[in-house]
JSON list of C-alpha atoms in Angstrom, two decimals:
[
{"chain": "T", "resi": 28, "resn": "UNK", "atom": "CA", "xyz": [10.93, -9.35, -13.07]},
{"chain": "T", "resi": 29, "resn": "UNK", "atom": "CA", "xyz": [10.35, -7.16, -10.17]},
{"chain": "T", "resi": 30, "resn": "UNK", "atom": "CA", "xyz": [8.06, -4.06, -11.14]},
{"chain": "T", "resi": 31, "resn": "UNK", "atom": "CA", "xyz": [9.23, -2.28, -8.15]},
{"chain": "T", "resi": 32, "resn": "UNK", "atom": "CA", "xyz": [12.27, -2.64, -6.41]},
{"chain": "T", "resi": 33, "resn": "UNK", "atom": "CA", "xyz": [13.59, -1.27, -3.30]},
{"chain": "T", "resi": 34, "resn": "UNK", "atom": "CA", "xyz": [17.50, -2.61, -2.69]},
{"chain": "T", "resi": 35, "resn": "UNK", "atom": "CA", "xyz": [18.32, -0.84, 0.44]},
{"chain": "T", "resi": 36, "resn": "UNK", "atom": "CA", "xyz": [16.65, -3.08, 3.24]},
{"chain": "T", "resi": 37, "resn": "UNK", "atom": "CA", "xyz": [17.56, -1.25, 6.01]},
{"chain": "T", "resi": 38, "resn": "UNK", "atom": "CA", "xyz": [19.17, 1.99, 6.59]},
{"chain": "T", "resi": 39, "resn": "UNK", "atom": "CA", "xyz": [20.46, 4.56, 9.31]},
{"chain": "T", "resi": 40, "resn": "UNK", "atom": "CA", "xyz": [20.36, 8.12, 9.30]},
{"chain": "T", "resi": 41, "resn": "UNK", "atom": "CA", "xyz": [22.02, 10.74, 11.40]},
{"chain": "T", "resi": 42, "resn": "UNK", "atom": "CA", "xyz": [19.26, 13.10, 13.16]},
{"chain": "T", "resi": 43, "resn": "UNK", "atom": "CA", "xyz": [19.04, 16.39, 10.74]},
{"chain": "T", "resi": 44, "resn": "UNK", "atom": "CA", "xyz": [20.65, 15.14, 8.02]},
{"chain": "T", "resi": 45, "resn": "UNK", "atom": "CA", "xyz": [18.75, 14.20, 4.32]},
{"chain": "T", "resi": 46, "resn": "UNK", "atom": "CA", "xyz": [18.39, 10.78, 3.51]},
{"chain": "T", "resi": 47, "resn": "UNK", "atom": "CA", "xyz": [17.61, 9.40, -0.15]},
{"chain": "T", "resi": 48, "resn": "UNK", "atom": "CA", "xyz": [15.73, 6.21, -0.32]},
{"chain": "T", "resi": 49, "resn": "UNK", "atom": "CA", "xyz": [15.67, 4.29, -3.40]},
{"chain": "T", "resi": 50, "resn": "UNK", "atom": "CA", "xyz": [13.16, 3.12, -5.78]},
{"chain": "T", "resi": 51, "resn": "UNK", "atom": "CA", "xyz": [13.24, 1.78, -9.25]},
{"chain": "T", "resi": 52, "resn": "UNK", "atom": "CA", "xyz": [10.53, 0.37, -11.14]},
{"chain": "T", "resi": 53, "resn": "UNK", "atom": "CA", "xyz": [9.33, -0.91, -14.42]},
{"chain": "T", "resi": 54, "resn": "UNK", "atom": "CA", "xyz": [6.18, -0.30, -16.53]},
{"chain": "T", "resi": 55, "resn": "UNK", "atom": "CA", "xyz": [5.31, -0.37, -20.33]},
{"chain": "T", "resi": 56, "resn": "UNK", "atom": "CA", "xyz": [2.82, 2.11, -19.39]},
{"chain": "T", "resi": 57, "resn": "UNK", "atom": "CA", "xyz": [2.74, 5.72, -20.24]},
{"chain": "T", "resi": 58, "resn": "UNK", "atom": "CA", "xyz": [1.10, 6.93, -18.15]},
{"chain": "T", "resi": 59, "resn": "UNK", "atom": "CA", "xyz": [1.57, 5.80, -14.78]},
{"chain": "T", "resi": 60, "resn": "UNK", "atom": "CA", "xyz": [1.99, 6.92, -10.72]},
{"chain": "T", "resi": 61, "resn": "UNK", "atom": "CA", "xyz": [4.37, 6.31, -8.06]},
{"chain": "T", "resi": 62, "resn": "UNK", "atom": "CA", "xyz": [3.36, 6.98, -4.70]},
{"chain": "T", "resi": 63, "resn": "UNK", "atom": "CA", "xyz": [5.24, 6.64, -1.18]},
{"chain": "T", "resi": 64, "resn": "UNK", "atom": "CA", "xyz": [4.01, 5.37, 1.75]},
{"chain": "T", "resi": 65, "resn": "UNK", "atom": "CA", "xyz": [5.46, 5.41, 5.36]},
{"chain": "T", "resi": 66, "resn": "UNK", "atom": "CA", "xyz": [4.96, 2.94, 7.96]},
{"chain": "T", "resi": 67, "resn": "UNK", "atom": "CA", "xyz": [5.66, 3.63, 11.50]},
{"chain": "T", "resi": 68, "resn": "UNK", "atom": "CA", "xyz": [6.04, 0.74, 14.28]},
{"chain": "T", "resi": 69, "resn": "UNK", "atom": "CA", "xyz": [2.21, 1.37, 15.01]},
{"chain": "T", "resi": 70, "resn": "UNK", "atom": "CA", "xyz": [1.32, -0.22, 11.54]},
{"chain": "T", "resi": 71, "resn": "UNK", "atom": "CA", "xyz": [-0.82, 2.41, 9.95]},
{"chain": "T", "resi": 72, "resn": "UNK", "atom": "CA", "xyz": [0.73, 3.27, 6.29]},
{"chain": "T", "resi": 73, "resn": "UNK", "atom": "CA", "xyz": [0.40, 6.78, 5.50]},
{"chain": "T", "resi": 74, "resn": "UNK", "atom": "CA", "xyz": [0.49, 8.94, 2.39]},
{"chain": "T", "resi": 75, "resn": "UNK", "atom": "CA", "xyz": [3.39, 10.89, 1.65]},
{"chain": "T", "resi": 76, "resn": "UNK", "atom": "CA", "xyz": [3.92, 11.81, -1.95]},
{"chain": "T", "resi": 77, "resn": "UNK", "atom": "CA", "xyz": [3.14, 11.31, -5.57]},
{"chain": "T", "resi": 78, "resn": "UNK", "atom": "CA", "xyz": [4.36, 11.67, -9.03]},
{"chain": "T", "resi": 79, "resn": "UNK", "atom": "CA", "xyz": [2.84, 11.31, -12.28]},
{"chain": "T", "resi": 80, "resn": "UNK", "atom": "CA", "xyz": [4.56, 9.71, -15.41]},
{"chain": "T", "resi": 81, "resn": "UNK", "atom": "CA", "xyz": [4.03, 13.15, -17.10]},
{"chain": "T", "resi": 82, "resn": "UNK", "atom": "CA", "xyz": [4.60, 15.79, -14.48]},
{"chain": "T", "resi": 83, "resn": "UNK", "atom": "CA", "xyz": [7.59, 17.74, -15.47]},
{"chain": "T", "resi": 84, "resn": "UNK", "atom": "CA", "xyz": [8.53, 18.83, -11.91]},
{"chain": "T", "resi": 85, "resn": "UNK", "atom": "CA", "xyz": [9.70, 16.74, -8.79]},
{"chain": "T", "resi": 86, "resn": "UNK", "atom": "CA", "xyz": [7.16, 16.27, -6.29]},
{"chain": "T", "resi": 87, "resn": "UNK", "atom": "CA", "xyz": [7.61, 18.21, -3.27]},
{"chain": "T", "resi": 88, "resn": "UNK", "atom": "CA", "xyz": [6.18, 17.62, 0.28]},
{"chain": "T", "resi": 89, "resn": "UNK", "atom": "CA", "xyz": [7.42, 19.76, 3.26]},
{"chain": "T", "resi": 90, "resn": "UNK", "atom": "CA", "xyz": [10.20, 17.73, 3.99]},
{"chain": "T", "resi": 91, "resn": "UNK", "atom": "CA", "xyz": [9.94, 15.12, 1.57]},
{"chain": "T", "resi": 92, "resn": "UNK", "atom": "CA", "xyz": [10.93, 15.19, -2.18]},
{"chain": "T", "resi": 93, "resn": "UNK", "atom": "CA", "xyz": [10.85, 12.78, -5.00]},
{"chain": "T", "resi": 94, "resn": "UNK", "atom": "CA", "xyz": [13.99, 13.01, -7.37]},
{"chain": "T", "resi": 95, "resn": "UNK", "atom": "CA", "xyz": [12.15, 11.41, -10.54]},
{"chain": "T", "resi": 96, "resn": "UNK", "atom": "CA", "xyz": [14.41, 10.26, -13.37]},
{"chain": "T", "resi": 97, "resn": "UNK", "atom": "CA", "xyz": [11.50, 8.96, -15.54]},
{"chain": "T", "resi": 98, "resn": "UNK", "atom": "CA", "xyz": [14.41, 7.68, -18.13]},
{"chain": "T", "resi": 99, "resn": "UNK", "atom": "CA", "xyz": [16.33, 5.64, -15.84]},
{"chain": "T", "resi": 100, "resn": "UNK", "atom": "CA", "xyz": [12.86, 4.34, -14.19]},
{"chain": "T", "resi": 101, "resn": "UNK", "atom": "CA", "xyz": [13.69, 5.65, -10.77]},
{"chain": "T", "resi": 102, "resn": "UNK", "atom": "CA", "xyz": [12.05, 7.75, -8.02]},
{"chain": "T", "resi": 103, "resn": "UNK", "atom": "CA", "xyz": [13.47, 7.88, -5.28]},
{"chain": "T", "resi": 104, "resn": "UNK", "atom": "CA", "xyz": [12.67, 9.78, -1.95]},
{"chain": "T", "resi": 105, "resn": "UNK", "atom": "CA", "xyz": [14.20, 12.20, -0.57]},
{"chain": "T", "resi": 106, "resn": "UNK", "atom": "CA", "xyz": [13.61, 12.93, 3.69]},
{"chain": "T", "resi": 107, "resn": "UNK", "atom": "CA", "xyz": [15.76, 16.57, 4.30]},
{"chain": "T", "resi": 108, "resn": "UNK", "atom": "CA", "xyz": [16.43, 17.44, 7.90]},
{"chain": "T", "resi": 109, "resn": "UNK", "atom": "CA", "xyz": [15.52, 13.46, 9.31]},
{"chain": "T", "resi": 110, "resn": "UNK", "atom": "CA", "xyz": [13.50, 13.70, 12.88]},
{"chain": "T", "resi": 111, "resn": "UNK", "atom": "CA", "xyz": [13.47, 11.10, 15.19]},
{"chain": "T", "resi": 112, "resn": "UNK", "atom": "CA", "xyz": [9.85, 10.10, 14.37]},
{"chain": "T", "resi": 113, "resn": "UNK", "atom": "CA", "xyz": [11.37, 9.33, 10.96]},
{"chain": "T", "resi": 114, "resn": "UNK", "atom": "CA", "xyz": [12.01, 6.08, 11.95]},
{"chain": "T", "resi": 115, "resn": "UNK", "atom": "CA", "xyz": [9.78, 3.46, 10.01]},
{"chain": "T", "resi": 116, "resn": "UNK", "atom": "CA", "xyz": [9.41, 1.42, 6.81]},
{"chain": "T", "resi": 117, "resn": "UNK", "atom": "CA", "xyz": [8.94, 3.65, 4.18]},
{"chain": "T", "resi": 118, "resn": "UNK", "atom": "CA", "xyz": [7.43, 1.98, 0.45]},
{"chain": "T", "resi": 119, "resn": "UNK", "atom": "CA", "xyz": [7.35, 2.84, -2.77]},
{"chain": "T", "resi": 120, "resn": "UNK", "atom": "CA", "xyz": [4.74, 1.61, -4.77]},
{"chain": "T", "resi": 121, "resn": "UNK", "atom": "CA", "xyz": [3.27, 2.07, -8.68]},
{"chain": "T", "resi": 122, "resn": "UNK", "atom": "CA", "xyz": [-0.14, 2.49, -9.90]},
{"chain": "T", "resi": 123, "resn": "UNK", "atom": "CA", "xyz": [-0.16, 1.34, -13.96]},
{"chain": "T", "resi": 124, "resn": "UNK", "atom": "CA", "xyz": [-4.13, 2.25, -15.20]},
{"chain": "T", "resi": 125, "resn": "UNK", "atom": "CA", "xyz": [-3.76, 0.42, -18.42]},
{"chain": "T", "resi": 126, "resn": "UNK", "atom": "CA", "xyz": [-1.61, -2.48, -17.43]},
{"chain": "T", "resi": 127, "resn": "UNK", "atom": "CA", "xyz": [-3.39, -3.44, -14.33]},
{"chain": "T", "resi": 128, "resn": "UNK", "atom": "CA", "xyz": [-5.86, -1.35, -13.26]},
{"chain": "T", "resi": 129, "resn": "UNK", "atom": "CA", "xyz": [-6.23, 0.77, -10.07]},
{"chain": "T", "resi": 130, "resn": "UNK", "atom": "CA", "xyz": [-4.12, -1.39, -7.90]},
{"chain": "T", "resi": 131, "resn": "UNK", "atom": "CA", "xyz": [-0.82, -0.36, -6.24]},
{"chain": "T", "resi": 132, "resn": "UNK", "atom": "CA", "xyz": [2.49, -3.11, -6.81]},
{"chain": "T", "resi": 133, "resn": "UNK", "atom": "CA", "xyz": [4.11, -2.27, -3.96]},
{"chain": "T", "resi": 134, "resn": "UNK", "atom": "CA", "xyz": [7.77, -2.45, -3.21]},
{"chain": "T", "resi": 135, "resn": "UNK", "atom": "CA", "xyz": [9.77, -4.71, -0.97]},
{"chain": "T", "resi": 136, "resn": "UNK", "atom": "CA", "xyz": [10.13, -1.70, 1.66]},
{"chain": "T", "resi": 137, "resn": "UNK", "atom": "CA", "xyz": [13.29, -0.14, 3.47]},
{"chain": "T", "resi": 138, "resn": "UNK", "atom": "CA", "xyz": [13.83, 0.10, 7.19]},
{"chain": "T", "resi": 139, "resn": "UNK", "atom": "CA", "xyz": [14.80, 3.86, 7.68]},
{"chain": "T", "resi": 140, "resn": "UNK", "atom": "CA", "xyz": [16.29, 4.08, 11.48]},
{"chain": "T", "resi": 141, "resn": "UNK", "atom": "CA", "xyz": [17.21, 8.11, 12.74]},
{"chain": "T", "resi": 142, "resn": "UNK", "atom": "CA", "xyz": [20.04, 8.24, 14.79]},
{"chain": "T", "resi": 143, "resn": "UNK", "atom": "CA", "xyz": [19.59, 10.81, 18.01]},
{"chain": "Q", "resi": 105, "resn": "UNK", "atom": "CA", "xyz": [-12.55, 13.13, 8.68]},
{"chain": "Q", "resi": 106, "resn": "UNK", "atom": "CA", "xyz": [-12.14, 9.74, 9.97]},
{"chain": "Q", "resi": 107, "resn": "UNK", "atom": "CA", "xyz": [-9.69, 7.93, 8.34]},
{"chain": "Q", "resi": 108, "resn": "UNK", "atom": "CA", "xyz": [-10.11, 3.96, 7.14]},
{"chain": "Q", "resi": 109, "resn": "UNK", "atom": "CA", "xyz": [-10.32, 2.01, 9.94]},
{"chain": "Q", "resi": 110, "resn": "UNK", "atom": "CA", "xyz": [-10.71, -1.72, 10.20]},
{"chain": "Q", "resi": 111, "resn": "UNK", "atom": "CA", "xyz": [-11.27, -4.23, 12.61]},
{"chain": "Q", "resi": 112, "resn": "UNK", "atom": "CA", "xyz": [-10.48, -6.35, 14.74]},
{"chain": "Q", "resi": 113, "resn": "UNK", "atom": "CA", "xyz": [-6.67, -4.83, 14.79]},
{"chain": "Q", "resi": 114, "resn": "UNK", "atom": "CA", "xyz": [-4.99, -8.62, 15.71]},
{"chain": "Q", "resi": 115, "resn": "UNK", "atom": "CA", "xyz": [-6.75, -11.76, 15.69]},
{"chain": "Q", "resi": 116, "resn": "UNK", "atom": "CA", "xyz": [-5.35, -15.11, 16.56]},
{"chain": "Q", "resi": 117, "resn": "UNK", "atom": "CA", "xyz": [-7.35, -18.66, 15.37]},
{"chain": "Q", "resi": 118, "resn": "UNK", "atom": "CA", "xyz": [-6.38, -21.55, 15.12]},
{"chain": "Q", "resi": 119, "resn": "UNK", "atom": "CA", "xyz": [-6.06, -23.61, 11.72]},
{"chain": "Q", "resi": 120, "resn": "UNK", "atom": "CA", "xyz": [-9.85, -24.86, 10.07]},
{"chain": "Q", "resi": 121, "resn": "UNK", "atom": "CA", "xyz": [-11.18, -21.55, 12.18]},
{"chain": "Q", "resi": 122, "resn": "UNK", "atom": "CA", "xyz": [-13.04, -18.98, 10.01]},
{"chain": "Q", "resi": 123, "resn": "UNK", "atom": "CA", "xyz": [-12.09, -15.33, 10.52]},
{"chain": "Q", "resi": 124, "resn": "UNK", "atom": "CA", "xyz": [-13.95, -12.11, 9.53]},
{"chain": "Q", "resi": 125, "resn": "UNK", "atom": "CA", "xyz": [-12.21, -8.70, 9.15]},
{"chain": "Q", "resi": 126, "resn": "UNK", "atom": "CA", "xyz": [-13.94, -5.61, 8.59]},
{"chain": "Q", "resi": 127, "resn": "UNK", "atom": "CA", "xyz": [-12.87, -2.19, 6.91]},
{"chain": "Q", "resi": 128, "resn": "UNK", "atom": "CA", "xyz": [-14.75, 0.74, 6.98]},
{"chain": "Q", "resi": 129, "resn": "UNK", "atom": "CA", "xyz": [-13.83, 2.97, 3.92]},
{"chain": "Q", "resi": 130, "resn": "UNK", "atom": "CA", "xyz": [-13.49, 6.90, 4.25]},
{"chain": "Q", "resi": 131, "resn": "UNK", "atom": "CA", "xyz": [-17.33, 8.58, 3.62]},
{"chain": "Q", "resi": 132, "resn": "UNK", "atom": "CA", "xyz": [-17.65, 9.04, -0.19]},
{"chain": "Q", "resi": 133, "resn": "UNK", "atom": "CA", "xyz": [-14.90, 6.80, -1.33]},
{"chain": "Q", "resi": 134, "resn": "UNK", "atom": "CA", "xyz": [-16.68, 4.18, -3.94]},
{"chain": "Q", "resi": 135, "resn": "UNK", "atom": "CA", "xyz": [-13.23, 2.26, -4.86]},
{"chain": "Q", "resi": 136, "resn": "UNK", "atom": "CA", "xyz": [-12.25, 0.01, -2.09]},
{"chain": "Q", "resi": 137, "resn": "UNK", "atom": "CA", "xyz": [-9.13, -2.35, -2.13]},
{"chain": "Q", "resi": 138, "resn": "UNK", "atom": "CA", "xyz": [-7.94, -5.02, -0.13]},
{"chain": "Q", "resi": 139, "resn": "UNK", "atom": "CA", "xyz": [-4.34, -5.69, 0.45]},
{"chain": "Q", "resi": 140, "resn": "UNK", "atom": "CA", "xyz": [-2.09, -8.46, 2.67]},
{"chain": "Q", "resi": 141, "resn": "UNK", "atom": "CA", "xyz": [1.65, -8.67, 3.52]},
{"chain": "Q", "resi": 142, "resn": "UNK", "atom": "CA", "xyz": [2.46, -12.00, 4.69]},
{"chain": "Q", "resi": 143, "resn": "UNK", "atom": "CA", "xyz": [5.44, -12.30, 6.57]},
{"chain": "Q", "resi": 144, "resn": "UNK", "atom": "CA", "xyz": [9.33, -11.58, 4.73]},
{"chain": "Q", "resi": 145, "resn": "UNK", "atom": "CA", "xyz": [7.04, -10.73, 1.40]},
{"chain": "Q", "resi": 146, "resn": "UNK", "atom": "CA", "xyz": [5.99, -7.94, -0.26]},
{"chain": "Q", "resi": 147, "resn": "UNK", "atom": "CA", "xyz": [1.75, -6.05, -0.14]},
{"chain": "Q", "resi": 148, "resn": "UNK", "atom": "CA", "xyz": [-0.14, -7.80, -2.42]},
{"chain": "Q", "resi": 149, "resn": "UNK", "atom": "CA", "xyz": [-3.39, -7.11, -4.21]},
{"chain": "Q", "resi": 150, "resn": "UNK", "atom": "CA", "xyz": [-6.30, -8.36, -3.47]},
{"chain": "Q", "resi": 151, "resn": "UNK", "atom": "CA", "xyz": [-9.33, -7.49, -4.40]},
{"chain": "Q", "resi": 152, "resn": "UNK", "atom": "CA", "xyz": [-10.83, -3.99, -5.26]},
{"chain": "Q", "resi": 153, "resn": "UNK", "atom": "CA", "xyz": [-14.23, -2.70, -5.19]},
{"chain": "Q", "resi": 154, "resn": "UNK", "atom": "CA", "xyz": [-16.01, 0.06, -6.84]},
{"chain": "Q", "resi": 155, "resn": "UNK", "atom": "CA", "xyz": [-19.40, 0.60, -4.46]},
{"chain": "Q", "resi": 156, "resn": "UNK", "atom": "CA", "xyz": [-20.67, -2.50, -3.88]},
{"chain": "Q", "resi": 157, "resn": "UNK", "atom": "CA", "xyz": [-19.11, -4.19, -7.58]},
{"chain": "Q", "resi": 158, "resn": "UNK", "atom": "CA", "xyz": [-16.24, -6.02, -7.83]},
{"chain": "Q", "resi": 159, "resn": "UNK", "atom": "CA", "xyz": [-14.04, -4.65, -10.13]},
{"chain": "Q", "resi": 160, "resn": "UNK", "atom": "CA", "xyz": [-11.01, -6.71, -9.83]},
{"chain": "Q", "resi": 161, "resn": "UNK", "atom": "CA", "xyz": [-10.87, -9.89, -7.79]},
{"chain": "Q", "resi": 162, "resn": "UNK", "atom": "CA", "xyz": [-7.76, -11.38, -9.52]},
{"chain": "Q", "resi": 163, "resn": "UNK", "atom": "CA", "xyz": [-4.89, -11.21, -6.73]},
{"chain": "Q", "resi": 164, "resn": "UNK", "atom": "CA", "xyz": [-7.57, -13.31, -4.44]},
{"chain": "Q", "resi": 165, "resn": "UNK", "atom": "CA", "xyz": [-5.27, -16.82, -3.29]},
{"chain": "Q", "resi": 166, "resn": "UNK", "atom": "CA", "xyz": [-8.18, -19.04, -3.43]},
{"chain": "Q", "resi": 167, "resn": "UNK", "atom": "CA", "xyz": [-11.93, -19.78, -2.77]},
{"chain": "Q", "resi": 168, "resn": "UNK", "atom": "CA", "xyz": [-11.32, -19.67, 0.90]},
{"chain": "Q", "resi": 169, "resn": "UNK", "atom": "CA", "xyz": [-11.40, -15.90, 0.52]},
{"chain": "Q", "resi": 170, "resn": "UNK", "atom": "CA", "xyz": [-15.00, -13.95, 0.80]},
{"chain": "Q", "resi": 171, "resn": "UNK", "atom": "CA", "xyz": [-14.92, -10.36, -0.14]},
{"chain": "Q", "resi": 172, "resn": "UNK", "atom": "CA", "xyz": [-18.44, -8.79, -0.03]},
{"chain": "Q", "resi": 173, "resn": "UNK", "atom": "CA", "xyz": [-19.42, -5.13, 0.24]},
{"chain": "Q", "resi": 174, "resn": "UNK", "atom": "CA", "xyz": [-22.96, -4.86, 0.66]},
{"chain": "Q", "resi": 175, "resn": "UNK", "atom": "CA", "xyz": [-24.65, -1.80, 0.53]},
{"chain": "Q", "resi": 176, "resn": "UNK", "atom": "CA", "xyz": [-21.11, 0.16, -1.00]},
{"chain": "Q", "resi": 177, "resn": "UNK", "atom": "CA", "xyz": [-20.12, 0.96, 2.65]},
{"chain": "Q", "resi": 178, "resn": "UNK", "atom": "CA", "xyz": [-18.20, -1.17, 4.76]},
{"chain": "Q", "resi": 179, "resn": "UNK", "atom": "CA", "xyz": [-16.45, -4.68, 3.41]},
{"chain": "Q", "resi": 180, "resn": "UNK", "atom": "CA", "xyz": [-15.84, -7.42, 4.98]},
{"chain": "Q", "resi": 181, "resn": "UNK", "atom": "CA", "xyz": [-13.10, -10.55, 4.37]},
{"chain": "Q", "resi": 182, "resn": "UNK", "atom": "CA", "xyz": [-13.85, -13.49, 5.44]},
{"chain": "Q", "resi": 183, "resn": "UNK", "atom": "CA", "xyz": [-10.94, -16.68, 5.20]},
{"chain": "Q", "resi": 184, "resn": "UNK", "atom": "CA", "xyz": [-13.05, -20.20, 5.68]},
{"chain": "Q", "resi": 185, "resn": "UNK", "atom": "CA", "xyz": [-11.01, -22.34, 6.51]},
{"chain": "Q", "resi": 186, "resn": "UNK", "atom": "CA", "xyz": [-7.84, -20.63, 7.77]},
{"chain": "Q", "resi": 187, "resn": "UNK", "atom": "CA", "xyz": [-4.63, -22.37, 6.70]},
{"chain": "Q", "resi": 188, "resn": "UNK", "atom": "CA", "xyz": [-1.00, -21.36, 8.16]},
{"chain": "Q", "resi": 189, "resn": "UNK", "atom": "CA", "xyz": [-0.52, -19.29, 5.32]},
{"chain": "Q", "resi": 190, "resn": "UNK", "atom": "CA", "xyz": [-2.94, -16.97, 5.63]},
{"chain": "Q", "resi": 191, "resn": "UNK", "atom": "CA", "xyz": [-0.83, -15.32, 8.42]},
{"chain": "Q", "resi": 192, "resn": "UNK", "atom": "CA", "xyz": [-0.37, -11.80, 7.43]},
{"chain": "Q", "resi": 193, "resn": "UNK", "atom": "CA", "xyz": [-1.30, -8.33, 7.52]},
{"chain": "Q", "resi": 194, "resn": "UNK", "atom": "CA", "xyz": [-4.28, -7.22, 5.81]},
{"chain": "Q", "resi": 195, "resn": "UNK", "atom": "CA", "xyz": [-4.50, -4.07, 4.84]},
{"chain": "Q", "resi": 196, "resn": "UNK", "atom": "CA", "xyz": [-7.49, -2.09, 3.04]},
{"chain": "Q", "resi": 197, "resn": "UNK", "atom": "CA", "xyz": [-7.54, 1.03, 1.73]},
{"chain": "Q", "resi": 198, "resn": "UNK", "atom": "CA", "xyz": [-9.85, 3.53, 0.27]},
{"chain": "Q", "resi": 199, "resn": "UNK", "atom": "CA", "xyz": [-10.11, 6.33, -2.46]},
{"chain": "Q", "resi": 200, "resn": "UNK", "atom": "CA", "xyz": [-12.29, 8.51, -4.45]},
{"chain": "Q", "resi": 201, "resn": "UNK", "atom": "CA", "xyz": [-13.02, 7.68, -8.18]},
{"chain": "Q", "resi": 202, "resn": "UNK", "atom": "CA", "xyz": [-10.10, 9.34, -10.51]},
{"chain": "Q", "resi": 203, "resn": "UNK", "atom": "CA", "xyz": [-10.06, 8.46, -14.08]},
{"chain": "Q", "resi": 204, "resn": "UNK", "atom": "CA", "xyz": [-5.61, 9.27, -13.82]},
{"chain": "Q", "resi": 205, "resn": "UNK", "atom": "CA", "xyz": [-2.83, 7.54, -12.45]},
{"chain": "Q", "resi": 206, "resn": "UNK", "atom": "CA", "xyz": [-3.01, 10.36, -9.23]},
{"chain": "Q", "resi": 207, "resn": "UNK", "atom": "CA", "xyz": [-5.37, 8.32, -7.52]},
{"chain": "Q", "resi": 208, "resn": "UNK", "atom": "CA", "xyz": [-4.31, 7.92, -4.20]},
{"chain": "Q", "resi": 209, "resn": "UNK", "atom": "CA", "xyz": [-5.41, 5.33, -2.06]},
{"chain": "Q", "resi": 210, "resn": "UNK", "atom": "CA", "xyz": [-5.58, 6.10, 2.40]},
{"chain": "Q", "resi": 211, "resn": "UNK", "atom": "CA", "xyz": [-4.95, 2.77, 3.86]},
{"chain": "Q", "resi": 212, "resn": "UNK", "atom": "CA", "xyz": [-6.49, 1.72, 7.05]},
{"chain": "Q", "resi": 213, "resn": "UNK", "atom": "CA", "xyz": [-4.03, 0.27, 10.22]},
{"chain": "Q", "resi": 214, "resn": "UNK", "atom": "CA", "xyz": [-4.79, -3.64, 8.87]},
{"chain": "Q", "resi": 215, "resn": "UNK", "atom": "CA", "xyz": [-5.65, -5.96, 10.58]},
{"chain": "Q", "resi": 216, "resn": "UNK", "atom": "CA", "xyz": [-2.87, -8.77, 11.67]},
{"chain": "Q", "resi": 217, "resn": "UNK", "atom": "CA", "xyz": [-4.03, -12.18, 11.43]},
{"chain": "Q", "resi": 218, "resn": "UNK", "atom": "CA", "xyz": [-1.98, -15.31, 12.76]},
{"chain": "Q", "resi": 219, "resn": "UNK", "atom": "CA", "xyz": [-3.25, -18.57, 11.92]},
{"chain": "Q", "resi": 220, "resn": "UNK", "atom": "CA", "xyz": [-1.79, -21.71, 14.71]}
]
């Protein structure tokens, strides 16, 4: 089974509207992370946002949120007001301490695309 | 700060060719990790340092794959021989010792490797 799963490929966004990319995982851990990443065309993958397994609160990130529903094993992102340099892959991954260690299981990644 | 940078940033051999890639961690980050994407697949785990020990070596493919990190600075990767399917990105990324799942792991750009 997939530990992380990302089912929306590809996507397109109208410029200044909120997009929610999805993310669903699965763990037996407790305690555990989730992390975004975003990956413009250049190919760097940058840091955009966390949540912990026991944090009560979303994350929030300027523009970026993460709607965690730690019951239903989701966390998706959510971009408000997309800009055109929004455009890239964006992945979710999950970092399990106690199941496998400090490595991230990464997602299959969605294509976000911002519409001028 | 400098971020993680590696090097070269694309490299092109042919099959039975040995390659080297480099990463150079952020200063003061003692866990190191080494990723790849190969083509239409997700980032997988590779290997992950903590200084120059490593600490987890089990998503390595095969013995053609050298990781060293001598000195707890900069790693290398070496693939000896190169095979088709080593085609990929490689990724690595760096991060300062944290005992919870908040962790967070800066990647580098990776380095993209096609093997002819």
């Amino acid at each position: 089974a997939q530990k992380i799963t990302q089912t929306q490929p590809g996507m397109f966004v109208q410029e200044k509207e909120a997009v929610t990319l999805d993310c669903t995982y699965d763990t037996s851990d407790q305690s555990y992370g989730l992390f975004w990443y975003k990956q413009p065309s250049s190919g760097e993958m940058i840091f955009l946002i966390y949540q912990g397994s026991y944090d009560e609160q979303n994350a929030t990130e300027g523009r970026y949120s993460l709607n965690f529903q730690k019951a239903r094993k989701s966390a998706n992102l959510v971009i408000s007001a997309s800009q055109l340099g929004d455009s890239a892959m964006y992945f979710c991954a999950m970092r399990e301490p106690y199941n496998a260690g400090n490595m991230l299981t990464f997602g299959g990644g969605t294509r976000l695309m911002v519409k001028p | 700060e400098a971020g993680v940078t590696q090097f070269p940033s694309h490299s092109v051999i042919e099959k039975g060719q040995t390659v080297t890639l480099r990463c150079d961690p952020i200063s003061g980050h003692d866990n190191l990790y080494w990723y790849r994407r190969v083509m239409g697949k997700e980032i997988k785990f590779l290997l992950h340092f903590v200084k120059e020990s490593k600490q987890d070596e089990s998503g390595m493919p095969n013995n053609r794959f050298l990781a060293e990190r001598t000195g707890g600075t900069y790693s290398t990767l070496k693939v000896q021989p190169a095979e088709l399917e080593d085609s990929g990105v490689y990724f690595c990324a760096s991060s300062q010792v944290s005992k919870d799942s908040q962790e967070t792991q800066y990647f580098g750009p990776g380095t993209r490797l096609l093997v002819l």
